[in-house]
mmCIF file of N, CA and C in Angstrom:
data_model
loop_
_atom_site.group_PDB
_atom_site.id
_atom_site.type_symbol
_atom_site.label_atom_id
_atom_site.label_comp_id
_atom_site.label_asym_id
_atom_site.label_seq_id
_atom_site.Cartn_x
_atom_site.Cartn_y
_atom_site.Cartn_z
ATOM 1 N N THR A 1 8.077 15.304 -5.929
ATOM 2 C CA THR A 1 6.644 15.101 -5.780
ATOM 3 C C THR A 1 5.987 15.047 -7.151
ATOM 4 N N GLN A 2 4.830 14.425 -7.203
ATOM 5 C CA GLN A 2 4.104 14.269 -8.459
ATOM 6 C C GLN A 2 2.697 14.845 -8.305
ATOM 7 N N PRO A 3 2.261 15.712 -9.240
ATOM 8 C CA PRO A 3 0.904 16.243 -9.120
ATOM 9 C C PRO A 3 -0.129 15.150 -9.344
ATOM 10 N N ASP A 4 -1.187 15.183 -8.555
ATOM 11 C CA ASP A 4 -2.278 14.227 -8.678
ATOM 12 C C ASP A 4 -3.452 14.945 -9.317
ATOM 13 N N MET A 5 -3.828 14.541 -10.500
ATOM 14 C CA MET A 5 -4.889 15.217 -11.236
ATOM 15 C C MET A 5 -6.262 15.037 -10.589
ATOM 16 N N ASN A 6 -6.397 14.096 -9.655
ATOM 17 C CA ASN A 6 -7.692 13.827 -9.057
ATOM 18 C C ASN A 6 -7.910 14.520 -7.723
ATOM 19 N N GLY A 7 -7.016 15.379 -7.300
ATOM 20 C CA GLY A 7 -7.242 16.018 -6.016
ATOM 21 C C GLY A 7 -6.281 17.146 -5.712
ATOM 22 N N GLY A 8 -5.368 17.414 -6.583
ATOM 23 C CA GLY A 8 -4.439 18.503 -6.365
ATOM 24 C C GLY A 8 -3.379 18.226 -5.316
ATOM 25 N N ILE A 9 -3.244 16.996 -4.853
ATOM 26 C CA ILE A 9 -2.238 16.658 -3.842
ATOM 27 C C ILE A 9 -0.916 16.374 -4.544
ATOM 28 N N ASP A 10 0.152 16.928 -4.023
ATOM 29 C CA ASP A 10 1.487 16.629 -4.527
ATOM 30 C C ASP A 10 2.024 15.422 -3.762
ATOM 31 N N TRP A 11 1.784 14.233 -4.303
ATOM 32 C CA TRP A 11 2.233 12.999 -3.658
ATOM 33 C C TRP A 11 3.741 12.904 -3.759
ATOM 34 N N ALA A 12 4.373 12.414 -2.720
ATOM 35 C CA ALA A 12 5.814 12.186 -2.703
ATOM 36 C C ALA A 12 6.056 10.696 -2.491
ATOM 37 N N ARG A 13 7.246 10.262 -2.841
ATOM 38 C CA ARG A 13 7.623 8.865 -2.615
ATOM 39 C C ARG A 13 8.905 8.847 -1.794
ATOM 40 N N VAL A 14 8.955 7.941 -0.848
ATOM 41 C CA VAL A 14 10.164 7.731 -0.064
ATOM 42 C C VAL A 14 10.474 6.232 -0.073
ATOM 43 N N ASP A 15 11.751 5.926 -0.157
ATOM 44 C CA ASP A 15 12.219 4.549 -0.137
ATOM 45 C C ASP A 15 13.026 4.326 1.140
ATOM 46 N N PHE A 16 12.786 3.189 1.763
ATOM 47 C CA PHE A 16 13.474 2.840 2.998
ATOM 48 C C PHE A 16 14.312 1.583 2.799
ATOM 49 N N SER A 17 15.354 1.481 3.585
ATOM 50 C CA SER A 17 16.128 0.258 3.722
ATOM 51 C C SER A 17 15.823 -0.236 5.130
ATOM 52 N N VAL A 18 15.318 -1.471 5.250
ATOM 53 C CA VAL A 18 14.826 -1.960 6.540
ATOM 54 C C VAL A 18 15.608 -3.208 6.952
ATOM 55 N N GLN A 19 16.219 -3.148 8.127
ATOM 56 C CA GLN A 19 16.926 -4.306 8.660
ATOM 57 C C GLN A 19 15.974 -5.108 9.535
ATOM 58 N N GLY A 20 16.020 -6.428 9.392
ATOM 59 C CA GLY A 20 15.249 -7.313 10.252
ATOM 60 C C GLY A 20 14.043 -7.967 9.587
ATOM 61 N N MET A 21 13.671 -7.525 8.391
ATOM 62 C CA MET A 21 12.556 -8.177 7.681
ATOM 63 C C MET A 21 13.129 -9.366 6.920
ATOM 64 N N ASP A 22 12.656 -10.571 7.244
ATOM 65 C CA ASP A 22 13.238 -11.732 6.573
ATOM 66 C C ASP A 22 12.205 -12.779 6.158
ATOM 67 N N CYS A 23 10.918 -12.404 6.138
ATOM 68 C CA CYS A 23 9.909 -13.369 5.728
ATOM 69 C C CYS A 23 8.696 -12.642 5.147
ATOM 70 N N ALA A 24 7.799 -13.409 4.551
ATOM 71 C CA ALA A 24 6.603 -12.819 3.950
ATOM 72 C C ALA A 24 5.735 -12.126 4.994
ATOM 73 N N GLY A 25 5.662 -12.672 6.192
ATOM 74 C CA GLY A 25 4.880 -12.041 7.252
ATOM 75 C C GLY A 25 5.433 -10.679 7.631
ATOM 76 N N CYS A 26 6.758 -10.554 7.627
ATOM 77 C CA CYS A 26 7.401 -9.268 7.924
ATOM 78 C C CYS A 26 6.995 -8.232 6.885
ATOM 79 N N VAL A 27 7.018 -8.648 5.636
ATOM 80 C CA VAL A 27 6.672 -7.763 4.523
ATOM 81 C C VAL A 27 5.213 -7.320 4.634
ATOM 82 N N ILE A 28 4.328 -8.264 4.886
ATOM 83 C CA ILE A 28 2.898 -7.944 4.988
ATOM 84 C C ILE A 28 2.650 -6.977 6.146
ATOM 85 N N GLY A 29 3.285 -7.227 7.282
ATOM 86 C CA GLY A 29 3.115 -6.363 8.436
ATOM 87 C C GLY A 29 3.636 -4.955 8.210
ATOM 88 N N THR A 30 4.796 -4.859 7.558
ATOM 89 C CA THR A 30 5.385 -3.543 7.279
ATOM 90 C C THR A 30 4.515 -2.763 6.317
ATOM 91 N N ARG A 31 4.091 -3.408 5.258
ATOM 92 C CA ARG A 31 3.222 -2.743 4.274
ATOM 93 C C ARG A 31 1.921 -2.280 4.935
ATOM 94 N N ALA A 32 1.323 -3.125 5.758
ATOM 95 C CA ALA A 32 0.069 -2.768 6.433
ATOM 96 C C ALA A 32 0.275 -1.607 7.398
ATOM 97 N N ALA A 33 1.389 -1.607 8.138
ATOM 98 C CA ALA A 33 1.653 -0.524 9.094
ATOM 99 C C ALA A 33 1.789 0.815 8.371
ATOM 100 N N LEU A 34 2.451 0.809 7.223
ATOM 101 C CA LEU A 34 2.594 2.045 6.462
ATOM 102 C C LEU A 34 1.256 2.498 5.891
ATOM 103 N N LYS A 35 0.487 1.567 5.346
ATOM 104 C CA LYS A 35 -0.793 1.926 4.723
ATOM 105 C C LYS A 35 -1.822 2.422 5.732
ATOM 106 N N ARG A 36 -1.678 2.021 7.001
ATOM 107 C CA ARG A 36 -2.610 2.483 8.042
ATOM 108 C C ARG A 36 -2.415 3.953 8.389
ATOM 109 N N LEU A 37 -1.256 4.506 8.074
ATOM 110 C CA LEU A 37 -0.984 5.892 8.434
ATOM 111 C C LEU A 37 -1.794 6.843 7.568
ATOM 112 N N ASP A 38 -2.407 7.829 8.214
ATOM 113 C CA ASP A 38 -3.154 8.846 7.490
ATOM 114 C C ASP A 38 -2.196 9.614 6.592
ATOM 115 N N GLY A 39 -2.501 9.648 5.310
ATOM 116 C CA GLY A 39 -1.664 10.353 4.349
ATOM 117 C C GLY A 39 -0.853 9.434 3.455
ATOM 118 N N VAL A 40 -0.814 8.143 3.760
ATOM 119 C CA VAL A 40 -0.103 7.189 2.898
ATOM 120 C C VAL A 40 -1.101 6.625 1.898
ATOM 121 N N ARG A 41 -0.815 6.818 0.615
ATOM 122 C CA ARG A 41 -1.697 6.329 -0.445
ATOM 123 C C ARG A 41 -1.358 4.905 -0.853
ATOM 124 N N GLU A 42 -0.069 4.622 -0.990
ATOM 125 C CA GLU A 42 0.397 3.289 -1.394
ATOM 126 C C GLU A 42 1.637 2.954 -0.587
ATOM 127 N N ALA A 43 1.873 1.677 -0.376
ATOM 128 C CA ALA A 43 3.093 1.248 0.306
ATOM 129 C C ALA A 43 3.435 -0.158 -0.147
ATOM 130 N N GLY A 44 4.707 -0.456 -0.080
ATOM 131 C CA GLY A 44 5.150 -1.790 -0.452
ATOM 132 C C GLY A 44 6.424 -2.141 0.285
ATOM 133 N N ALA A 45 6.730 -3.413 0.309
ATOM 134 C CA ALA A 45 7.949 -3.897 0.952
ATOM 135 C C ALA A 45 8.268 -5.273 0.385
ATOM 136 N N SER A 46 9.514 -5.652 0.501
ATOM 137 C CA SER A 46 9.917 -7.008 0.113
ATOM 138 C C SER A 46 11.136 -7.380 0.941
ATOM 139 N N PHE A 47 11.376 -8.678 1.072
ATOM 140 C CA PHE A 47 12.587 -9.074 1.778
ATOM 141 C C PHE A 47 13.585 -9.514 0.734
ATOM 142 N N GLY A 48 14.820 -9.069 0.947
ATOM 143 C CA GLY A 48 15.825 -9.322 -0.067
ATOM 144 C C GLY A 48 17.119 -9.799 0.533
ATOM 145 N N SER A 49 18.064 -8.898 0.675
ATOM 146 C CA SER A 49 19.395 -9.287 1.124
ATOM 147 C C SER A 49 19.398 -9.566 2.626
ATOM 148 N N LEU A 50 20.478 -10.136 3.089
ATOM 149 C CA LEU A 50 20.618 -10.407 4.520
ATOM 150 C C LEU A 50 20.798 -9.125 5.316
ATOM 151 N N GLU A 51 21.333 -8.090 4.685
ATOM 152 C CA GLU A 51 21.609 -6.851 5.409
ATOM 153 C C GLU A 51 20.369 -5.988 5.587
ATOM 154 N N ALA A 52 19.611 -5.769 4.502
ATOM 155 C CA ALA A 52 18.447 -4.889 4.583
ATOM 156 C C ALA A 52 17.490 -5.205 3.449
ATOM 157 N N SER A 53 16.234 -4.883 3.676
ATOM 158 C CA SER A 53 15.185 -5.116 2.688
ATOM 159 C C SER A 53 14.550 -3.775 2.310
ATOM 160 N N PRO A 54 14.041 -3.671 1.085
ATOM 161 C CA PRO A 54 13.436 -2.405 0.668
ATOM 162 C C PRO A 54 11.970 -2.278 1.085
ATOM 163 N N ALA A 55 11.582 -1.058 1.370
ATOM 164 C CA ALA A 55 10.182 -0.698 1.587
ATOM 165 C C ALA A 55 10.004 0.703 1.010
ATOM 166 N N TRP A 56 8.784 1.055 0.658
ATOM 167 C CA TRP A 56 8.528 2.368 0.069
ATOM 168 C C TRP A 56 7.103 2.808 0.383
ATOM 169 N N ALA A 57 6.873 4.099 0.221
ATOM 170 C CA ALA A 57 5.533 4.632 0.415
ATOM 171 C C ALA A 57 5.332 5.851 -0.488
ATOM 172 N N VAL A 58 4.127 5.988 -1.001
ATOM 173 C CA VAL A 58 3.688 7.193 -1.697
ATOM 174 C C VAL A 58 2.763 7.894 -0.715
ATOM 175 N N TYR A 59 3.065 9.161 -0.426
ATOM 176 C CA TYR A 59 2.374 9.820 0.676
ATOM 177 C C TYR A 59 2.170 11.308 0.412
ATOM 178 N N ASP A 60 1.286 11.889 1.213
ATOM 179 C CA ASP A 60 1.016 13.322 1.184
ATOM 180 C C ASP A 60 1.874 13.964 2.272
ATOM 181 N N PRO A 61 2.918 14.711 1.902
ATOM 182 C CA PRO A 61 3.809 15.297 2.902
ATOM 183 C C PRO A 61 3.113 16.287 3.845
ATOM 184 N N ALA A 62 1.944 16.760 3.467
ATOM 185 C CA ALA A 62 1.199 17.662 4.345
ATOM 186 C C ALA A 62 0.518 16.908 5.487
ATOM 187 N N ARG A 63 0.416 15.574 5.361
ATOM 188 C CA ARG A 63 -0.317 14.786 6.365
ATOM 189 C C ARG A 63 0.541 13.789 7.134
ATOM 190 N N VAL A 64 1.659 13.375 6.573
ATOM 191 C CA VAL A 64 2.514 12.397 7.255
ATOM 192 C C VAL A 64 3.962 12.641 6.831
ATOM 193 N N THR A 65 4.877 12.357 7.743
ATOM 194 C CA THR A 65 6.300 12.561 7.461
ATOM 195 C C THR A 65 7.019 11.220 7.322
ATOM 196 N N SER A 66 8.173 11.272 6.713
ATOM 197 C CA SER A 66 8.983 10.051 6.608
ATOM 198 C C SER A 66 9.417 9.597 8.008
ATOM 199 N N GLU A 67 9.609 10.545 8.925
ATOM 200 C CA GLU A 67 9.973 10.176 10.291
ATOM 201 C C GLU A 67 8.854 9.383 10.953
ATOM 202 N N ARG A 68 7.593 9.769 10.726
ATOM 203 C CA ARG A 68 6.455 9.028 11.293
ATOM 204 C C ARG A 68 6.377 7.627 10.697
ATOM 205 N N MET A 69 6.665 7.519 9.389
ATOM 206 C CA MET A 69 6.649 6.200 8.751
ATOM 207 C C MET A 69 7.747 5.313 9.329
ATOM 208 N N MET A 70 8.932 5.889 9.560
ATOM 209 C CA MET A 70 10.012 5.101 10.152
ATOM 210 C C MET A 70 9.646 4.671 11.567
ATOM 211 N N ALA A 71 8.951 5.517 12.315
ATOM 212 C CA ALA A 71 8.509 5.146 13.660
ATOM 213 C C ALA A 71 7.550 3.953 13.603
ATOM 214 N N ALA A 72 6.658 3.940 12.610
ATOM 215 C CA ALA A 72 5.722 2.818 12.462
ATOM 216 C C ALA A 72 6.476 1.524 12.167
ATOM 217 N N ILE A 73 7.527 1.605 11.371
ATOM 218 C CA ILE A 73 8.342 0.422 11.068
ATOM 219 C C ILE A 73 9.103 -0.020 12.315
ATOM 220 N N ARG A 74 9.658 0.946 13.066
ATOM 221 C CA ARG A 74 10.377 0.612 14.304
ATOM 222 C C ARG A 74 9.454 -0.056 15.318
ATOM 223 N N GLU A 75 8.190 0.364 15.365
ATOM 224 C CA GLU A 75 7.230 -0.234 16.297
ATOM 225 C C GLU A 75 7.033 -1.726 16.031
ATOM 226 N N LEU A 76 7.334 -2.168 14.813
ATOM 227 C CA LEU A 76 7.238 -3.588 14.470
ATOM 228 C C LEU A 76 8.509 -4.354 14.851
ATOM 229 N N GLY A 77 9.540 -3.635 15.285
ATOM 230 C CA GLY A 77 10.779 -4.276 15.693
ATOM 231 C C GLY A 77 11.878 -4.262 14.655
ATOM 232 N N TYR A 78 11.689 -3.529 13.577
ATOM 233 C CA TYR A 78 12.692 -3.456 12.508
ATOM 234 C C TYR A 78 13.450 -2.137 12.594
ATOM 235 N N THR A 79 14.564 -2.065 11.881
ATOM 236 C CA THR A 79 15.399 -0.863 11.887
ATOM 237 C C THR A 79 15.378 -0.231 10.493
ATOM 238 N N PRO A 80 14.595 0.842 10.324
ATOM 239 C CA PRO A 80 14.507 1.492 9.013
ATOM 240 C C PRO A 80 15.499 2.635 8.870
ATOM 241 N N ALA A 81 15.846 2.911 7.636
ATOM 242 C CA ALA A 81 16.621 4.100 7.284
ATOM 243 C C ALA A 81 16.111 4.558 5.924
ATOM 244 N N ILE A 82 16.194 5.841 5.685
ATOM 245 C CA ILE A 82 15.829 6.340 4.364
ATOM 246 C C ILE A 82 16.916 5.918 3.395
ATOM 247 N N SER A 83 16.529 5.372 2.258
ATOM 248 C CA SER A 83 17.488 4.916 1.264
ATOM 249 C C SER A 83 18.378 6.082 0.826
ATOM 250 N N PRO A 84 19.637 5.814 0.518
ATOM 251 C CA PRO A 84 20.568 6.885 0.167
ATOM 252 C C PRO A 84 20.073 7.805 -0.947
ATOM 253 N N GLU A 85 19.336 7.276 -1.932
ATOM 254 C CA GLU A 85 18.852 8.109 -3.030
ATOM 255 C C GLU A 85 17.887 9.178 -2.542
ATOM 256 N N ASP A 86 17.140 8.880 -1.442
ATOM 257 C CA ASP A 86 16.142 9.805 -0.914
ATOM 258 C C ASP A 86 16.699 10.717 0.181
ATOM 259 N N ALA A 87 17.848 10.381 0.719
ATOM 260 C CA ALA A 87 18.421 11.145 1.838
ATOM 261 C C ALA A 87 19.281 12.286 1.293
ATOM 262 N N GLN A 88 18.630 13.322 0.835
ATOM 263 C CA GLN A 88 19.370 14.458 0.265
ATOM 264 C C GLN A 88 19.136 15.695 1.072
#
């Protein structure tokens, strides 16, 4: 987590590997779904390999969980997983 000098919130970052995103519309929808969640400050996504595409979010762990973010991605029809670097 990283201290935020403007509010005392310890923001965290999580990276996801998402199967099924293969176009710009997929990326826009995923990013928007993450940003709509209460507690997500920033989010991003891109489509890359045929197997999985990256997505990420900077969030307040006191207000939203990585499990809730994955549920939002699943609601769009994609299959998310926490990237291996974050799954500790």
